[in-house]
XYZ file of N, CA and C in Angstrom:
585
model
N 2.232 -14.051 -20.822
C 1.152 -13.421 -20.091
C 1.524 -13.363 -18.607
N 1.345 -11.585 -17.741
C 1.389 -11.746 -16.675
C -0.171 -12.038 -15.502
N 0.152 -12.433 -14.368
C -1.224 -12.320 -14.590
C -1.490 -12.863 -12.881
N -2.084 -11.654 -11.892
C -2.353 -11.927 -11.163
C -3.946 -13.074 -10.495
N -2.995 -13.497 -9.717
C -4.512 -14.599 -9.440
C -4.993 -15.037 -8.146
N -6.315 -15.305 -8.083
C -6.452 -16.197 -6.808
C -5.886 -17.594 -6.687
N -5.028 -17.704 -5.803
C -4.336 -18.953 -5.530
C -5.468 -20.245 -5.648
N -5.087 -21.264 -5.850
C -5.707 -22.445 -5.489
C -4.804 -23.711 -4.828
N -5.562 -24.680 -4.808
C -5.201 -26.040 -4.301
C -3.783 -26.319 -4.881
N -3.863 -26.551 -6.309
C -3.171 -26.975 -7.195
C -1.521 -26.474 -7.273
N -2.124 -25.231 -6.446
C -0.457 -23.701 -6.762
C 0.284 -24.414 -5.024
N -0.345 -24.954 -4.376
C 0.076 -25.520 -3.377
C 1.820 -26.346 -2.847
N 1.766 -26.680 -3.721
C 3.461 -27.820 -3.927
C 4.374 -26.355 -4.537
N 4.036 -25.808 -5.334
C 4.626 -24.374 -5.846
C 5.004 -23.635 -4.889
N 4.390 -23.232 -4.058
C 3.750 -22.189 -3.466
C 4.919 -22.749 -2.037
N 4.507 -23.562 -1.715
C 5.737 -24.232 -0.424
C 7.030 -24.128 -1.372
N 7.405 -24.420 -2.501
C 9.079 -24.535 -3.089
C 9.766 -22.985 -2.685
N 8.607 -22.145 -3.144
C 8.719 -20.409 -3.303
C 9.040 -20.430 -1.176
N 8.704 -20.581 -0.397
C 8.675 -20.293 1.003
C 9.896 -21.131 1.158
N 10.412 -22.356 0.991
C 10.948 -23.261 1.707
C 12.493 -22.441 1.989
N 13.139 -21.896 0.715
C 14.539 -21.092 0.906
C 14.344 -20.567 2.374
N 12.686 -19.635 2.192
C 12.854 -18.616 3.265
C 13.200 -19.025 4.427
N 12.628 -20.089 5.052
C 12.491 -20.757 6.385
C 13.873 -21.024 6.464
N 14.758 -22.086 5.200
C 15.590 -22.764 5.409
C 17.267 -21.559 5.902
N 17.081 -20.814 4.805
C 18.362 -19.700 4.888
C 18.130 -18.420 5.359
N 16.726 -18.049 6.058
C 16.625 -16.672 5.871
C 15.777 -16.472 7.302
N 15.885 -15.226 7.836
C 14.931 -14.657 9.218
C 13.703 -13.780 9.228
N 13.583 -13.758 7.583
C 12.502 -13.589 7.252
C 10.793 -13.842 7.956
N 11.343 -15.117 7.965
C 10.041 -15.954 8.712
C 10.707 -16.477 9.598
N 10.260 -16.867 10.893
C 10.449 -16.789 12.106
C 10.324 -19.092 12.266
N 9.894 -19.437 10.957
C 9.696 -20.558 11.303
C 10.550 -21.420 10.936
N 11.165 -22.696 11.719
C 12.607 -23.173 11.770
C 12.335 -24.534 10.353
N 11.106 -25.476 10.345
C 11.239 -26.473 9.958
C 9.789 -26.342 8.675
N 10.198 -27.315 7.577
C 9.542 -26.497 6.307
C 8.480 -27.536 6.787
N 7.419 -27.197 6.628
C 5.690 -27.796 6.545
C 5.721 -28.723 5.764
N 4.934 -29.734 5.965
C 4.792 -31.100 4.725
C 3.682 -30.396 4.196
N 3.250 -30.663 2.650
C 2.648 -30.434 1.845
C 1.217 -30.024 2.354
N 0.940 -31.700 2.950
C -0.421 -31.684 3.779
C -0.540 -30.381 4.705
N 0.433 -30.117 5.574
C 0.430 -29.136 6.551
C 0.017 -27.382 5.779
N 1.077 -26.997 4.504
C 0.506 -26.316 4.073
C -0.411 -26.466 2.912
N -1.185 -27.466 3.410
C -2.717 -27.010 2.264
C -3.565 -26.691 3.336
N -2.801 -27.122 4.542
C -4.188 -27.125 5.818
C -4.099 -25.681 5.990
N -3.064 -25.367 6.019
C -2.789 -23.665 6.514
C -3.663 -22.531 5.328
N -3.174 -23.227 4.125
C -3.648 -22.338 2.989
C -5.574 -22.426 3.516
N -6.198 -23.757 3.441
C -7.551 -23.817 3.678
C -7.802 -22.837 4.962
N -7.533 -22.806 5.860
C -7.489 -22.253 7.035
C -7.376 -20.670 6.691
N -6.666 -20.236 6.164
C -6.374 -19.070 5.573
C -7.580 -18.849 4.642
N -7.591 -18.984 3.576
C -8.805 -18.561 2.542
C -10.526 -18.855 3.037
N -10.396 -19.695 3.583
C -11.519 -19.427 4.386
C -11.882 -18.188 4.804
N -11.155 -17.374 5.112
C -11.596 -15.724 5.256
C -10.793 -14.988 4.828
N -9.795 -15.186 3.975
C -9.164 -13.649 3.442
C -8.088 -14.004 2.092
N -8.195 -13.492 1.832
C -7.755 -13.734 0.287
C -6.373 -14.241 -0.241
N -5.681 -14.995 -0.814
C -4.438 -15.896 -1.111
C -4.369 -15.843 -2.881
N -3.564 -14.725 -2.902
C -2.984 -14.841 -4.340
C -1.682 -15.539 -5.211
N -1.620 -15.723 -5.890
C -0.545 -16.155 -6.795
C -0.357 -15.404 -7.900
N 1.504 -14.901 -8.500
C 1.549 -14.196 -9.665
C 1.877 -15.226 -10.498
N 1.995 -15.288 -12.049
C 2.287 -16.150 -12.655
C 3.021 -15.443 -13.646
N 3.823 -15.800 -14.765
C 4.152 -15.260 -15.992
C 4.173 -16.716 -16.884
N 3.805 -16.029 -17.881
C 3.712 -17.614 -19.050
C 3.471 -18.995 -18.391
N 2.972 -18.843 -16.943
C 2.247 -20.650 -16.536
C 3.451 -20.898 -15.002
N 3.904 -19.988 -15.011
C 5.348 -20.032 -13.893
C 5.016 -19.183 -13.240
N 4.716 -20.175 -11.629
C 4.733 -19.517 -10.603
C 5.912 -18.408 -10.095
N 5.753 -16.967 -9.456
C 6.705 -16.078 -9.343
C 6.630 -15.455 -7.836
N 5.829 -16.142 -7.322
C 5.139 -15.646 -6.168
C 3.980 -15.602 -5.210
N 3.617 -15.649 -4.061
C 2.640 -15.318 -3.523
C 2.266 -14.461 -2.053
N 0.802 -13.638 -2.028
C 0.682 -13.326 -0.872
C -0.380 -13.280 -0.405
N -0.507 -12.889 0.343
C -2.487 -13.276 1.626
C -1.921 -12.497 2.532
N -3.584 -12.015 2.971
C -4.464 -11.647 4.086
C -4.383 -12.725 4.821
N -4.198 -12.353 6.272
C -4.747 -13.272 7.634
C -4.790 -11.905 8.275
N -5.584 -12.971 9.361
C -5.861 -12.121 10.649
C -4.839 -11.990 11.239
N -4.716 -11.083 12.009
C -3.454 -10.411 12.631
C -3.646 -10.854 13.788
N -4.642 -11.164 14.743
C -4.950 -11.722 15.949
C -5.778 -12.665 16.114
N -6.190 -13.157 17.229
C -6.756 -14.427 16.793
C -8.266 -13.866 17.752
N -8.434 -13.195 18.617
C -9.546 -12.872 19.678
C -10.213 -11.917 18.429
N -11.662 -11.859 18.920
C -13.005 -11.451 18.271
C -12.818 -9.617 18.163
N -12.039 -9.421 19.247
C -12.065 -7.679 19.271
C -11.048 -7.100 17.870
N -10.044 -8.226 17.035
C -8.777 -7.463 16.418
C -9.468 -7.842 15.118
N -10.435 -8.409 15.053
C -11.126 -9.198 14.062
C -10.975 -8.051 12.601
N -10.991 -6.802 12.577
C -10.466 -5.500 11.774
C -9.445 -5.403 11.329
N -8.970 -6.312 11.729
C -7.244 -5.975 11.602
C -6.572 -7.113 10.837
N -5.861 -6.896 10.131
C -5.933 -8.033 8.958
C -3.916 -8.010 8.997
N -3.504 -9.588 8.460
C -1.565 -9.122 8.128
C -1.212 -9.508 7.116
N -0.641 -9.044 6.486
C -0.003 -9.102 5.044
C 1.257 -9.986 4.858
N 1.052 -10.690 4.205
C 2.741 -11.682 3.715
C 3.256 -11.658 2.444
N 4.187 -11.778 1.780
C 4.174 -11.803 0.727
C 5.658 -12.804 0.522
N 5.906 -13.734 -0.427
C 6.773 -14.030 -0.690
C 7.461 -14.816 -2.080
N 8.558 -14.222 -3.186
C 8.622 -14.633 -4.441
C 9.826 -15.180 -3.973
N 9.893 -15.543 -5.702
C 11.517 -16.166 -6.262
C 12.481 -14.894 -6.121
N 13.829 -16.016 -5.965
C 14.723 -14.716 -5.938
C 14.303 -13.537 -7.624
N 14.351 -14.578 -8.363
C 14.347 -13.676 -9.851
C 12.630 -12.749 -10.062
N 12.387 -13.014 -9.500
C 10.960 -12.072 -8.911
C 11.021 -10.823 -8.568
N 11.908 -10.319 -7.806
C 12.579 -9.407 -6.580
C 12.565 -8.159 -7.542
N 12.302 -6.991 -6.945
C 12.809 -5.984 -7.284
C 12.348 -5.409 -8.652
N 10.978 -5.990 -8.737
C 10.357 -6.113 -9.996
C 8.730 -5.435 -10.563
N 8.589 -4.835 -8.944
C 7.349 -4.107 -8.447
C 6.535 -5.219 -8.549
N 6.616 -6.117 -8.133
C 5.160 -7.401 -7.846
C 5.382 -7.015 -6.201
N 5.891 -7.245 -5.747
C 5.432 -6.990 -4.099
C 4.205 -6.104 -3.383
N 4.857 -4.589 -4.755
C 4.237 -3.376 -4.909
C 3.097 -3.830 -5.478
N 2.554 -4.161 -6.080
C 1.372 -4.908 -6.826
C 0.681 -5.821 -6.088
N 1.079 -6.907 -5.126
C -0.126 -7.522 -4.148
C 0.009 -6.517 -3.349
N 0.944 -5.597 -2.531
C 0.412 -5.099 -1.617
C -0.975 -4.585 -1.970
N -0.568 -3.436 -2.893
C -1.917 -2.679 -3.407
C -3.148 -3.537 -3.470
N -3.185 -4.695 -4.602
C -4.171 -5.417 -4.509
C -5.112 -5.960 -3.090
N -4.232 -5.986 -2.445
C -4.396 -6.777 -0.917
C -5.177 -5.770 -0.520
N -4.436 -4.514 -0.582
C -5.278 -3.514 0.386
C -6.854 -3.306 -0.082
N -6.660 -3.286 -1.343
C -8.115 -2.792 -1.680
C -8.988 -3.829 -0.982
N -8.277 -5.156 -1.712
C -9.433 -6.545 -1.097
C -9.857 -6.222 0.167
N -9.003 -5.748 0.754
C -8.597 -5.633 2.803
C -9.945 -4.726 2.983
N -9.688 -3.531 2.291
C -10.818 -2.714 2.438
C -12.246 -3.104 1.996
N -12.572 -3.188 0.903
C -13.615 -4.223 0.423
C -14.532 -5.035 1.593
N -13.877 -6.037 1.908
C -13.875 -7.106 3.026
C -14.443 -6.089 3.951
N -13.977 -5.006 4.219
C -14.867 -4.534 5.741
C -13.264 -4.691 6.665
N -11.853 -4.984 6.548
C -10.969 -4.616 7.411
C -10.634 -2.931 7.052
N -9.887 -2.739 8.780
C -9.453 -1.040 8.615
C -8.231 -1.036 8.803
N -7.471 -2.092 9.193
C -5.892 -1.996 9.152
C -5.196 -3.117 8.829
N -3.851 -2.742 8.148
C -3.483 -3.999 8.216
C -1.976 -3.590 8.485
N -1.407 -5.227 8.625
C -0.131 -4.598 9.345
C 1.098 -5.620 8.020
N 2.060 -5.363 8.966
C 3.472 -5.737 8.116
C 4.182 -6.278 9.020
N 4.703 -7.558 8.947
C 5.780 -7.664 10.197
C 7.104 -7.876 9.581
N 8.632 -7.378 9.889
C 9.195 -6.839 9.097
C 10.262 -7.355 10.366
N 11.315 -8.123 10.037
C 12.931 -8.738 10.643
C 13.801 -7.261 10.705
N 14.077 -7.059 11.237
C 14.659 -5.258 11.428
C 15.787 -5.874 10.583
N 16.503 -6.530 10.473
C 17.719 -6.344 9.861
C 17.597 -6.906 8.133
N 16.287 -6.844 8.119
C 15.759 -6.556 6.602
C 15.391 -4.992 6.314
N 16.657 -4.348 5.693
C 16.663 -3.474 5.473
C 15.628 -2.600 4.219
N 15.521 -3.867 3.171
C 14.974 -3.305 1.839
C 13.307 -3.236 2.533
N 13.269 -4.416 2.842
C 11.642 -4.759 3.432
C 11.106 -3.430 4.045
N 11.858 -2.851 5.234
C 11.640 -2.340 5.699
C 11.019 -0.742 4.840
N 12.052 -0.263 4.139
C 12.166 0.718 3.235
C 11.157 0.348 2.090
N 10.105 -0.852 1.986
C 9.750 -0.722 1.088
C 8.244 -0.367 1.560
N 8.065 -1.093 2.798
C 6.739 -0.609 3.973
C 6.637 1.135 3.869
N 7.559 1.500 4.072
C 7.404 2.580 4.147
C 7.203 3.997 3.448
N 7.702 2.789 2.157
C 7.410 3.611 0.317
C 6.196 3.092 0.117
N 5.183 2.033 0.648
C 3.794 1.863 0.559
C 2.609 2.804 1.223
N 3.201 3.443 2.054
C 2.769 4.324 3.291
C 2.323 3.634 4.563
N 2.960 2.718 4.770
C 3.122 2.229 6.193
C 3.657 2.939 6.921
N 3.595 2.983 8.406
C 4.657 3.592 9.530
C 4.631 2.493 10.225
N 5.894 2.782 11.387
C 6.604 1.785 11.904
C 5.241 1.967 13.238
N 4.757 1.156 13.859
C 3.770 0.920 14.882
C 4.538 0.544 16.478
N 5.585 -0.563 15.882
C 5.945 -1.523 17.224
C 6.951 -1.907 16.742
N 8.030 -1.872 18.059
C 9.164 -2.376 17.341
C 9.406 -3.561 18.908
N 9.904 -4.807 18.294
C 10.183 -6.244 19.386
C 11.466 -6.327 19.138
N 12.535 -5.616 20.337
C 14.183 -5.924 20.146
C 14.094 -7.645 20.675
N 14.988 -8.425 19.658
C 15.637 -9.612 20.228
C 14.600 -10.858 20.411
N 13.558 -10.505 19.439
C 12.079 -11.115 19.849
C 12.162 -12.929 19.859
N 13.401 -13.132 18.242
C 13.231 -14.445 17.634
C 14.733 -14.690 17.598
N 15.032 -15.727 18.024
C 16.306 -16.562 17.702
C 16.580 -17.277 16.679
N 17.201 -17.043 15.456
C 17.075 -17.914 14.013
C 18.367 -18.002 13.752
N 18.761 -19.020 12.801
C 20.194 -18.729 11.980
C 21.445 -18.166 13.048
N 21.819 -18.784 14.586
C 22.617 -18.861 15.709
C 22.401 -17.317 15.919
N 21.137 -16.342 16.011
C 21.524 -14.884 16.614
C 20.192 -14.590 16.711
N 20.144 -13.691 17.163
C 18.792 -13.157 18.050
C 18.461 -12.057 16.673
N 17.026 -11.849 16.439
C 16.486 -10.688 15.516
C 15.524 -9.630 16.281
N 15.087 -8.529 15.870
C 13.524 -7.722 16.010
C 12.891 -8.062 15.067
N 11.767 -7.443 15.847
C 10.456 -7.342 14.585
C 10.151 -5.802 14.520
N 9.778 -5.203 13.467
C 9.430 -4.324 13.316
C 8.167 -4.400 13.034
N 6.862 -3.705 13.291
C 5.503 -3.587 13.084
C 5.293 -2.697 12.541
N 4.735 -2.815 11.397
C 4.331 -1.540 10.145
C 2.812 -2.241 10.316
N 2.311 -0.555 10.288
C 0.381 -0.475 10.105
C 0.314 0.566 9.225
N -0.875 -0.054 8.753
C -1.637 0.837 7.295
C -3.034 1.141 7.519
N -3.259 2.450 8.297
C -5.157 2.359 7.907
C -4.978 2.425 6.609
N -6.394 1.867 6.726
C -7.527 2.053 5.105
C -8.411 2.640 5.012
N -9.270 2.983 6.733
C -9.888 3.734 6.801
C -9.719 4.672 8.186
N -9.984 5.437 7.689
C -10.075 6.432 10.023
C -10.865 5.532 11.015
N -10.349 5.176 11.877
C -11.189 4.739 13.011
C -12.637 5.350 13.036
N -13.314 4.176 13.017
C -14.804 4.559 13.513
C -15.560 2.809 13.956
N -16.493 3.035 14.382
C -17.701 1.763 14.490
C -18.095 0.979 13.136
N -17.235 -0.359 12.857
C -17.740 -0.810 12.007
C -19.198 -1.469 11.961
N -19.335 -1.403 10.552
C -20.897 -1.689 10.581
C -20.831 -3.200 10.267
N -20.357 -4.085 10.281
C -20.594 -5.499 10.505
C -18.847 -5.860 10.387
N -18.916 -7.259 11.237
C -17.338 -7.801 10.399
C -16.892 -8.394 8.960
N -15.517 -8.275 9.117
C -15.067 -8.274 7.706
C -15.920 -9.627 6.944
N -16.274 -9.572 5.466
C -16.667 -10.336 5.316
C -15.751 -11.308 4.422
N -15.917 -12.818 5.060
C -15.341 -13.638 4.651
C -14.919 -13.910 2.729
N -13.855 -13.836 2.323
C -13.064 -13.931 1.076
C -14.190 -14.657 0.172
N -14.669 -15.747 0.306
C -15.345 -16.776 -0.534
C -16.246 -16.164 -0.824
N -16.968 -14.930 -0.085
C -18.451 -14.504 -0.084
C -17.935 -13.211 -1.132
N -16.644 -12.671 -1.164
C -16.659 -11.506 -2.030
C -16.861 -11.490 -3.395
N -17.302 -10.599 -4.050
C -17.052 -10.839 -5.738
C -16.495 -9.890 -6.047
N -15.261 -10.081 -6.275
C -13.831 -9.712 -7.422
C -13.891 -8.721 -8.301
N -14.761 -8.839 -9.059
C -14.880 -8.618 -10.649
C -14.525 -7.236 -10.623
N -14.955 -6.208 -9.906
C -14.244 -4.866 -9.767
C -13.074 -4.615 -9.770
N -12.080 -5.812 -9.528
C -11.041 -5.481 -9.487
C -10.131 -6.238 -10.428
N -10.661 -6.634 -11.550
C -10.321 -7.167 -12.537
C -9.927 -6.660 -13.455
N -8.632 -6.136 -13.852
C -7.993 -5.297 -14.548
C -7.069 -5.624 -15.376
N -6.347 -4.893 -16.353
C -4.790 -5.245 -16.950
C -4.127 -3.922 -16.907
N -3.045 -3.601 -16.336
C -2.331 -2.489 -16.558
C -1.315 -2.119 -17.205
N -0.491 -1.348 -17.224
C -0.095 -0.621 -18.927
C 1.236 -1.487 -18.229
N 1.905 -1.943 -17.173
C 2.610 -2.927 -17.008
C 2.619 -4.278 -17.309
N 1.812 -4.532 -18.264
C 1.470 -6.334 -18.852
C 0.694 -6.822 -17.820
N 1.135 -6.407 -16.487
C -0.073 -7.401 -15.651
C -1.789 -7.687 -15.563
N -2.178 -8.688 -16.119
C -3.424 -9.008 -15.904
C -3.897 -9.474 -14.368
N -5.063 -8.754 -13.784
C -5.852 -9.448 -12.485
C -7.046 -10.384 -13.106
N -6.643 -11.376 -12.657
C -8.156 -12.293 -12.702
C -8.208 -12.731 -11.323
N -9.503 -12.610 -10.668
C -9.713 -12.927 -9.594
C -10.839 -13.623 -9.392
């Protein structure tokens, strides 16, 4: 069984094994030293508190995960939501990426956000190309932003409306308060959503 999900507590120790490569070998993520357990459950709580944290599974085996955060931290960007995503190598290339994005967005929209973004290591080539097979465009580009792995990287900034600019009618509403069930599906790809 495949089967998309809302993350929990429990997917936690998982969920750091799946990130730790990234930090350790890769410029992916910008962050040098892997989080103690405690640290990311604090982050995960901190996170789901307002925006949504999934996990894929197949037969009981974690394969992946991604979340919504806020993209800024001040009251005015509060609309604006960022996307992460990160699997096993044997995950890759398997259209699950393609699958939370989508999922994400709808949630994104749902919630009451109108954009969300992508932040993207320029010399991640596939990443990049895959933002852009989602219908992202490139927004912002940061030459030389992060120093990782003895060399300097960019960032590339990919944005996605969801909706046309206008006056929202309240802010996004917090993840815990949403109900799912609309988007509870199985598709002709084996994947099940339970949310």
């Amino acid at each position: 069984m495949k089967r998309l999900r809302l993350a929990g507590e429990r997917d936690v120790p998982g969920m750091l094994a799946i990130y730790r490569p990234y930090i350790e070998t890769t410029a992916i993520t910008f962050e040098y030293d892997v989080p103690s357990e405690a640290d990311f459950l604090a982050r995960f709580r901190d996170i789901t508190a307002r925006c949504p944290w999934l996990t894929a599974e197949e037969d009981g085996q974690l394969l992946g995960y991604a979340y919504l955060d806020r993209a800024f931290a001040r009251a005015a960007y509060q609309w604006a939501a960022d996307v992460s995503v990160y699997l096993r190598p044997e995950a890759r290339r398997q259209g699950l990426g393609r699958r939370f994005y989508a999922l994400l967005e709808r949630m994104a929209a749902l919630q009451g956000y109108q954009v969300v973004y992508g932040l993207v290591t320029t010399d991640n080539a596939a990443s990049c190309r895959f933002h852009e097979a989602m219908g992202y465009r490139p927004a912002g580009f940061l030459a030389d932003c992060g120093f990782k792995l003895g060399r300097w990287h960019g960032v590339t900034w990919y944005e996605k409306r969801l909706c046309p600019p206008a006056a929202p009618a309240r802010p996004p509403v917090p993840a815990p308060e949403m109900d799912w069930s609309a988007l509870c599906t199985a598709d002709a790809g084996g994947w099940e959503v339970r949310l």
